[in-house]
XYZ file of N, CA and C in Angstrom:
489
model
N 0.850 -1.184 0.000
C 0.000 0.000 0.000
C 0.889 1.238 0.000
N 0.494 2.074 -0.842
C 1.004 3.339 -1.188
C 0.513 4.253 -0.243
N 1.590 5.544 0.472
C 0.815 6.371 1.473
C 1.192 7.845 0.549
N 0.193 8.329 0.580
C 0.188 9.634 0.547
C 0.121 10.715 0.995
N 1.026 11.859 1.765
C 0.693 12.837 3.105
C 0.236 14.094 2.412
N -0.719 14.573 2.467
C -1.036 15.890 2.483
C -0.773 16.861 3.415
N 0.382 18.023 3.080
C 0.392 18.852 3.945
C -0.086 19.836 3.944
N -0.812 20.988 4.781
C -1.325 22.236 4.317
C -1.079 23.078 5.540
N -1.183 24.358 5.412
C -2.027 25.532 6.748
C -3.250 26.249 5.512
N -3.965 26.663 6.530
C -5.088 27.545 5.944
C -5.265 28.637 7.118
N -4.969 29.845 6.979
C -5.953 31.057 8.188
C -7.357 31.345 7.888
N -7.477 31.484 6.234
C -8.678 31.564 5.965
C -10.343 30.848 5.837
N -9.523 29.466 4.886
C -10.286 28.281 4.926
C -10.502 28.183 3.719
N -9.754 29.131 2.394
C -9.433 28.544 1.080
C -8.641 27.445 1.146
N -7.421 27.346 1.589
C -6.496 25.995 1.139
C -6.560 24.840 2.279
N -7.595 24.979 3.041
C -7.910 23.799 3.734
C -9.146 23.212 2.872
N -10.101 23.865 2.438
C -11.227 23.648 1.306
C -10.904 22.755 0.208
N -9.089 23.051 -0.275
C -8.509 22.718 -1.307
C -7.742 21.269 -0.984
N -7.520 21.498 0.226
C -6.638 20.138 0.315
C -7.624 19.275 0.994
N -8.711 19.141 1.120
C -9.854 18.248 1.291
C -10.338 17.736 0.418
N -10.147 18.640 -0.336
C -11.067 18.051 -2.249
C -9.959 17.678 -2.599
N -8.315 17.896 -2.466
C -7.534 16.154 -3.010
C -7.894 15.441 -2.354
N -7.966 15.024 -0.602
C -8.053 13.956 -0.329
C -9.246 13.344 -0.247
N -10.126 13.887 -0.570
C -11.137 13.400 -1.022
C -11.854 12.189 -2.166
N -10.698 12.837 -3.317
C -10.656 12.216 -4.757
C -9.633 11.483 -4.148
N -8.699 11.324 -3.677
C -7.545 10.690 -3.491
C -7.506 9.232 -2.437
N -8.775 9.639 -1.475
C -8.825 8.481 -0.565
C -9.724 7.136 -1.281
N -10.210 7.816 -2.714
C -11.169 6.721 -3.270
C -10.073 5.531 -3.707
N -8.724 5.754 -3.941
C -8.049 5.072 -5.162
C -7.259 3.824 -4.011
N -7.747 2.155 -4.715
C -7.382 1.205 -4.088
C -5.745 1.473 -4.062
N -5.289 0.744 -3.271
C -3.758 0.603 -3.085
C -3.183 1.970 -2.652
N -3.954 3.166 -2.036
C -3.146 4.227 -1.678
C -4.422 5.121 -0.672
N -3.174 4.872 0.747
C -3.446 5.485 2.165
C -3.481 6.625 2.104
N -4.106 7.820 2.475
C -4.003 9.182 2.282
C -3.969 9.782 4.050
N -3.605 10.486 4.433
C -3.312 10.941 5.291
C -2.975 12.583 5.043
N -4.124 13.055 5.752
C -4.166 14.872 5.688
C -3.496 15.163 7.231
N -2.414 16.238 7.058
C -1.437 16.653 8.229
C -1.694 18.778 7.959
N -2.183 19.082 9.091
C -1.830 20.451 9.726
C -0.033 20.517 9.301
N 0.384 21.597 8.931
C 1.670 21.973 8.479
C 2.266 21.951 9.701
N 1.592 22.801 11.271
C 2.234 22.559 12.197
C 2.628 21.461 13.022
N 1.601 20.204 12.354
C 1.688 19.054 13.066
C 2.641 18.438 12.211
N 3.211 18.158 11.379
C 3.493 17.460 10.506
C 5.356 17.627 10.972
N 5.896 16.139 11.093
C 7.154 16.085 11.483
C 8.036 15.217 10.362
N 9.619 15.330 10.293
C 10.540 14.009 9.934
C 9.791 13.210 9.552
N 9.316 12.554 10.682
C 8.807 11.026 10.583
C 7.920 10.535 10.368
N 6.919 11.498 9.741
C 5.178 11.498 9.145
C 6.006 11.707 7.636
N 6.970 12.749 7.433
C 6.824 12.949 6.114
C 7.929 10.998 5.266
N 8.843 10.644 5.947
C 9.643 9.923 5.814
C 9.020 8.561 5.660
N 7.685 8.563 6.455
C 6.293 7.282 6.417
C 5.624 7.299 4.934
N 6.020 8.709 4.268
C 4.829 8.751 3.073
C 5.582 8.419 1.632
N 4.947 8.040 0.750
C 5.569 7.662 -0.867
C 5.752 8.718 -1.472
N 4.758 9.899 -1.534
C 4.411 11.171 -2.111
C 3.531 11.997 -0.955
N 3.245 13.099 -1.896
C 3.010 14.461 -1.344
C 2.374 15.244 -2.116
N 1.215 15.866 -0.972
C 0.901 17.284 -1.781
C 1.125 18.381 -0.413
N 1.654 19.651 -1.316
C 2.056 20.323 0.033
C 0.945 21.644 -0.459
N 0.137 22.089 0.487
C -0.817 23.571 -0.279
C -0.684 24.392 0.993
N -0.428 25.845 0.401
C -0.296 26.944 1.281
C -1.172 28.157 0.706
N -1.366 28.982 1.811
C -1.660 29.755 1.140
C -1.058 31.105 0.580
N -1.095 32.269 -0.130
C 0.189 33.057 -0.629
C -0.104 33.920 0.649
N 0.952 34.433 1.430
C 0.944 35.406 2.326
C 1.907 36.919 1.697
N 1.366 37.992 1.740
C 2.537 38.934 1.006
C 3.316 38.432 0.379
N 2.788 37.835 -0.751
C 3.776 37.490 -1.586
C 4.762 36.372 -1.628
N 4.166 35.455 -0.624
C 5.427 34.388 -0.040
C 4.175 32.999 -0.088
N 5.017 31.752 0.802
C 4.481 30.732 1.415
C 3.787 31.460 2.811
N 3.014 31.130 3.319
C 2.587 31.175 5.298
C 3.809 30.770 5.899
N 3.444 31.460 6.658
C 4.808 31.363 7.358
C 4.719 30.399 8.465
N 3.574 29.741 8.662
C 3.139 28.067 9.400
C 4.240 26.954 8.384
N 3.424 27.593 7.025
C 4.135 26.172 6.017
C 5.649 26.221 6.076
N 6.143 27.799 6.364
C 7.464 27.749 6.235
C 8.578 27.360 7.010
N 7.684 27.493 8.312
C 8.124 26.879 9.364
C 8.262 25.268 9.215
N 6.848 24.553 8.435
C 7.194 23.218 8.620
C 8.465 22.884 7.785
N 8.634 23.637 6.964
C 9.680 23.237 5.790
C 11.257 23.678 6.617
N 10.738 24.589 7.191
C 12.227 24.853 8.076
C 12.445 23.504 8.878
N 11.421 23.326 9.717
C 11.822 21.992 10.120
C 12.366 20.503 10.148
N 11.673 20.314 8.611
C 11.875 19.154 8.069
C 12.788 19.192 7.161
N 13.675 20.206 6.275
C 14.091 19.858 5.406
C 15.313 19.229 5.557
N 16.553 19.808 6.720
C 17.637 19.141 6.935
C 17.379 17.749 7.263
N 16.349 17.282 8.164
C 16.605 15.932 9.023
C 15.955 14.707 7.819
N 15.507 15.594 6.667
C 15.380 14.598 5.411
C 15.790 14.576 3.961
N 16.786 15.604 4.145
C 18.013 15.750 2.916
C 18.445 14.486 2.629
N 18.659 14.257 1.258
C 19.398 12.983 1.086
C 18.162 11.327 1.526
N 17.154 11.854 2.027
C 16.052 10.576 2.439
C 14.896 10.453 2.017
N 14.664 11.332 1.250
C 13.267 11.082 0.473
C 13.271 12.029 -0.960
N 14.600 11.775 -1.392
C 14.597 12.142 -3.504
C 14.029 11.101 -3.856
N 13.734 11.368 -5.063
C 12.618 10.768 -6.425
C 11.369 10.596 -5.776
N 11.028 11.253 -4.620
C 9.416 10.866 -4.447
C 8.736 11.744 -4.865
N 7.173 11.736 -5.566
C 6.388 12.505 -6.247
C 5.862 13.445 -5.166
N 5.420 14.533 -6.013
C 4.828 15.526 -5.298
C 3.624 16.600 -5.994
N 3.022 17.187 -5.708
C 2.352 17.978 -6.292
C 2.089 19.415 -5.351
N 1.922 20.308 -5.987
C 1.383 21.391 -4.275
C 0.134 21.998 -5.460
N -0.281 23.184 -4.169
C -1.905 23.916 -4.527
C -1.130 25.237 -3.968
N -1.624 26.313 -4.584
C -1.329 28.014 -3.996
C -2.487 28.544 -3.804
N -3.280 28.700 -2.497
C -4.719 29.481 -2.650
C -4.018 30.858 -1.969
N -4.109 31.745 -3.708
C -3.479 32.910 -3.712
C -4.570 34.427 -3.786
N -4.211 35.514 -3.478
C -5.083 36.723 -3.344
C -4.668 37.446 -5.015
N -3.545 37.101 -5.316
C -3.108 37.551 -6.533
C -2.693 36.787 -7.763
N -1.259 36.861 -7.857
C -0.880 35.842 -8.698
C -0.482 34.320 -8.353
N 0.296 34.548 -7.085
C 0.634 33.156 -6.442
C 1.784 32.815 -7.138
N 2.635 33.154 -7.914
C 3.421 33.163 -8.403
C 5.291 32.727 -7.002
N 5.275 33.634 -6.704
C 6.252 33.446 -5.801
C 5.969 32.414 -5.000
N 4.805 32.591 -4.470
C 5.103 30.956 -3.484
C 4.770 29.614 -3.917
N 4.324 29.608 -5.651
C 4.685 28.371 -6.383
C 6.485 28.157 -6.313
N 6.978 28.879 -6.526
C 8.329 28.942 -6.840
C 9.098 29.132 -5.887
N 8.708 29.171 -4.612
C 9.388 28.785 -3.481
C 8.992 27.453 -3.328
N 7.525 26.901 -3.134
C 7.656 25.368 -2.944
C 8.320 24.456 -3.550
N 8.464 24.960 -4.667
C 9.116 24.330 -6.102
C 10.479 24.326 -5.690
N 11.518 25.238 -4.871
C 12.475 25.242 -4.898
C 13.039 24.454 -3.717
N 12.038 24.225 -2.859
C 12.476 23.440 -1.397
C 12.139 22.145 -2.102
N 11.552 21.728 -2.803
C 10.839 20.423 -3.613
C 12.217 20.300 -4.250
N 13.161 21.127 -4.939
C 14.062 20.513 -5.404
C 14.931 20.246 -4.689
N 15.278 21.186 -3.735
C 16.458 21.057 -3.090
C 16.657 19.456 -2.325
N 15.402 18.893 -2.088
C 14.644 17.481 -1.404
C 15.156 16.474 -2.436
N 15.229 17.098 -3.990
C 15.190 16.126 -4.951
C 13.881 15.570 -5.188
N 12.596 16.162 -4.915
C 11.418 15.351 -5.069
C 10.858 15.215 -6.517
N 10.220 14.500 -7.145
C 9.874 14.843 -8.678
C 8.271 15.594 -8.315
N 8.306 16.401 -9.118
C 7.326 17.376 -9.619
C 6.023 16.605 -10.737
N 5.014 15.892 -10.412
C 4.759 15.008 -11.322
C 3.451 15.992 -12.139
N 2.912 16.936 -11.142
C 2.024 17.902 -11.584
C 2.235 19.102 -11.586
N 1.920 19.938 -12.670
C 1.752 21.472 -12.112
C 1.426 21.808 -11.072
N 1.718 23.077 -10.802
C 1.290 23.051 -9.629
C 0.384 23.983 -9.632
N -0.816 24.169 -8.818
C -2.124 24.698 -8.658
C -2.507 25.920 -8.465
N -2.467 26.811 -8.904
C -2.656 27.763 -8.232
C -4.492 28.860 -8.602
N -4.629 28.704 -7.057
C -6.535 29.083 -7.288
C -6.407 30.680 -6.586
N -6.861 31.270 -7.558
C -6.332 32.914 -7.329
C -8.250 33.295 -6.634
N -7.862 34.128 -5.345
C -9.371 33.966 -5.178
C -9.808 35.594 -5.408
N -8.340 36.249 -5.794
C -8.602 38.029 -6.193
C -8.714 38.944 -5.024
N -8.563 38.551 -3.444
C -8.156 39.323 -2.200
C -7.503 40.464 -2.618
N -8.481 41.139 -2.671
C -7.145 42.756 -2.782
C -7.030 43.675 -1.217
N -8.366 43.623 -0.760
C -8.673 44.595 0.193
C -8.001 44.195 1.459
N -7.888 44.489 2.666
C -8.074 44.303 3.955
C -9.095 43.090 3.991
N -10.177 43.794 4.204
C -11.420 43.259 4.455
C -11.425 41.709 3.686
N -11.403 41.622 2.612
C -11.250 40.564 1.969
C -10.511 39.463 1.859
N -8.722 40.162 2.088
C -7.994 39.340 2.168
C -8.003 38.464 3.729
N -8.845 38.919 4.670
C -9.002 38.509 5.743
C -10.237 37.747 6.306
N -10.973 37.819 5.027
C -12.266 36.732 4.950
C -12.169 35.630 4.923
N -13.355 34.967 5.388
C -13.479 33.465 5.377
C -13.520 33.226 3.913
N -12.465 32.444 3.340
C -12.802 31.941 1.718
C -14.193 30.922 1.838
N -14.066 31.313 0.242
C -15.023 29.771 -0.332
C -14.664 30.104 -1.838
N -14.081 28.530 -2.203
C -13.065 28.179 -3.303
C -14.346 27.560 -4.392
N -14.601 28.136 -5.268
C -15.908 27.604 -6.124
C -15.342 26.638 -6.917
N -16.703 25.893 -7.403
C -16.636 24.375 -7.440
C -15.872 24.016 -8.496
N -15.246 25.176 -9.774
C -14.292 24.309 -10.709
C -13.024 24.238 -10.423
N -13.087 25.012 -9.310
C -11.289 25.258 -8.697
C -11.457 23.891 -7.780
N -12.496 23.697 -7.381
C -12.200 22.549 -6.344
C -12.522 21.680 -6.695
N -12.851 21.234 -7.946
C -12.761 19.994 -9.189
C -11.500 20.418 -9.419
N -10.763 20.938 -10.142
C -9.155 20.969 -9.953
C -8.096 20.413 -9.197
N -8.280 20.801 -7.988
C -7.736 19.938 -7.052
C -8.222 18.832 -6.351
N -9.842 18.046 -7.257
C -9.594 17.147 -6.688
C -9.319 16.275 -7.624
N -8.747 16.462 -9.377
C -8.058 15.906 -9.897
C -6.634 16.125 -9.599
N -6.273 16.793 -8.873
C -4.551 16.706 -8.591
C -4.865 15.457 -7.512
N -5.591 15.505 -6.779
C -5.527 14.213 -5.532
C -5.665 13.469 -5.960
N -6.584 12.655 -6.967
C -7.046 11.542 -7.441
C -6.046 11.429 -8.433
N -5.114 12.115 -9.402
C -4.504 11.901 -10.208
C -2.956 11.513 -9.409
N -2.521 12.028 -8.303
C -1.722 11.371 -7.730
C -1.617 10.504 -7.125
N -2.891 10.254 -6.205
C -3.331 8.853 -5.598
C -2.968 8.105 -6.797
N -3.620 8.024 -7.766
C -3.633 7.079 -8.430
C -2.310 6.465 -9.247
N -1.611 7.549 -9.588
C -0.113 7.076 -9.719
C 0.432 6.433 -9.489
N 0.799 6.898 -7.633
C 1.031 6.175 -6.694
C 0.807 4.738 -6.527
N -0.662 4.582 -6.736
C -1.321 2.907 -6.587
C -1.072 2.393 -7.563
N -0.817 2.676 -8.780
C -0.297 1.887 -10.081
C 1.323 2.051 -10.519
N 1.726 2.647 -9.759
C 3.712 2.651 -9.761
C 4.211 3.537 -10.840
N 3.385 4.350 -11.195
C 3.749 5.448 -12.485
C 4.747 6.613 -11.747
N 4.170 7.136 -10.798
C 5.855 7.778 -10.128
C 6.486 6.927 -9.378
């Protein structure tokens, strides 16, 4: 059996919305365990248990959250060198472009050596204001058919040995 860890933070409740609808599509697929992890909960030895990955954040000024960044601070030395060639995918639930913190996940993803098997996601929800960018999201339903073909399309990988 294939495991799959989903990692995320959400403040708002866009990219927790998002990483439910992978594991959602993702917990259907025989031969692969899915397991959804809080960014702050998530250690070494949860990520070192899993085959693949989806990691979703949301864009903060222009960056990763600084929850997710923390988990990545955490984990990345004590699993350098221990988990290259494993698949991965991430989600950006962004106010703008989302641009930068695709390309920061992307760059801790390499530094890991992980393979990149999907684009990576990014659901722009258009936060410009105060007010807005500090709202409760809600991620409409073709963005969250989106990601729940990134879950189901990696689950399923996974369970058939394609990454």
């Amino acid at each position: 059996m294939k495991k799959l860890l989903i990692v995320y933070y959400s403040y708002t409740g866009g990219t927790e919305q998002m990483a439910e609808a992978a594991a959602k599509a993702g917990q259907g697929e025989d031969g692969t365990d899915l397991r959804v992890m809080r960014a702050e909960d998530c250690q070494p030895e949860d990520m070192l248990a899993a085959d693949g990955y989806i990691f979703a954040t949301p864009e903060n000024l222009a960056a990763i959250a600084g929850v997710m960044k923390a988990f990545f601070d955490r984990c990345y030395y004590p699993l350098l060198g221990q988990i290259e060639g494993r698949p991965y995918a991430a989600m950006i639930c962004a106010g703008s472009d989302g641009e930068n913190a695709k390309t920061q996940v992307e760059r801790i993803a390499t530094g890991w050596r992980l393979k990149k098997v999907i684009d990576t996601l990014i659901i722009c929800t258009h936060a410009q204001t105060e007010e807005a960018i500090l709202a409760q999201k809600t991620i409409g339903d073709d963005d969250l058919a989106r990601c729940r073909e990134l879950g189901a399309t990696l689950s399923a990988g996974l369970a058939i040995g394609v990454f």
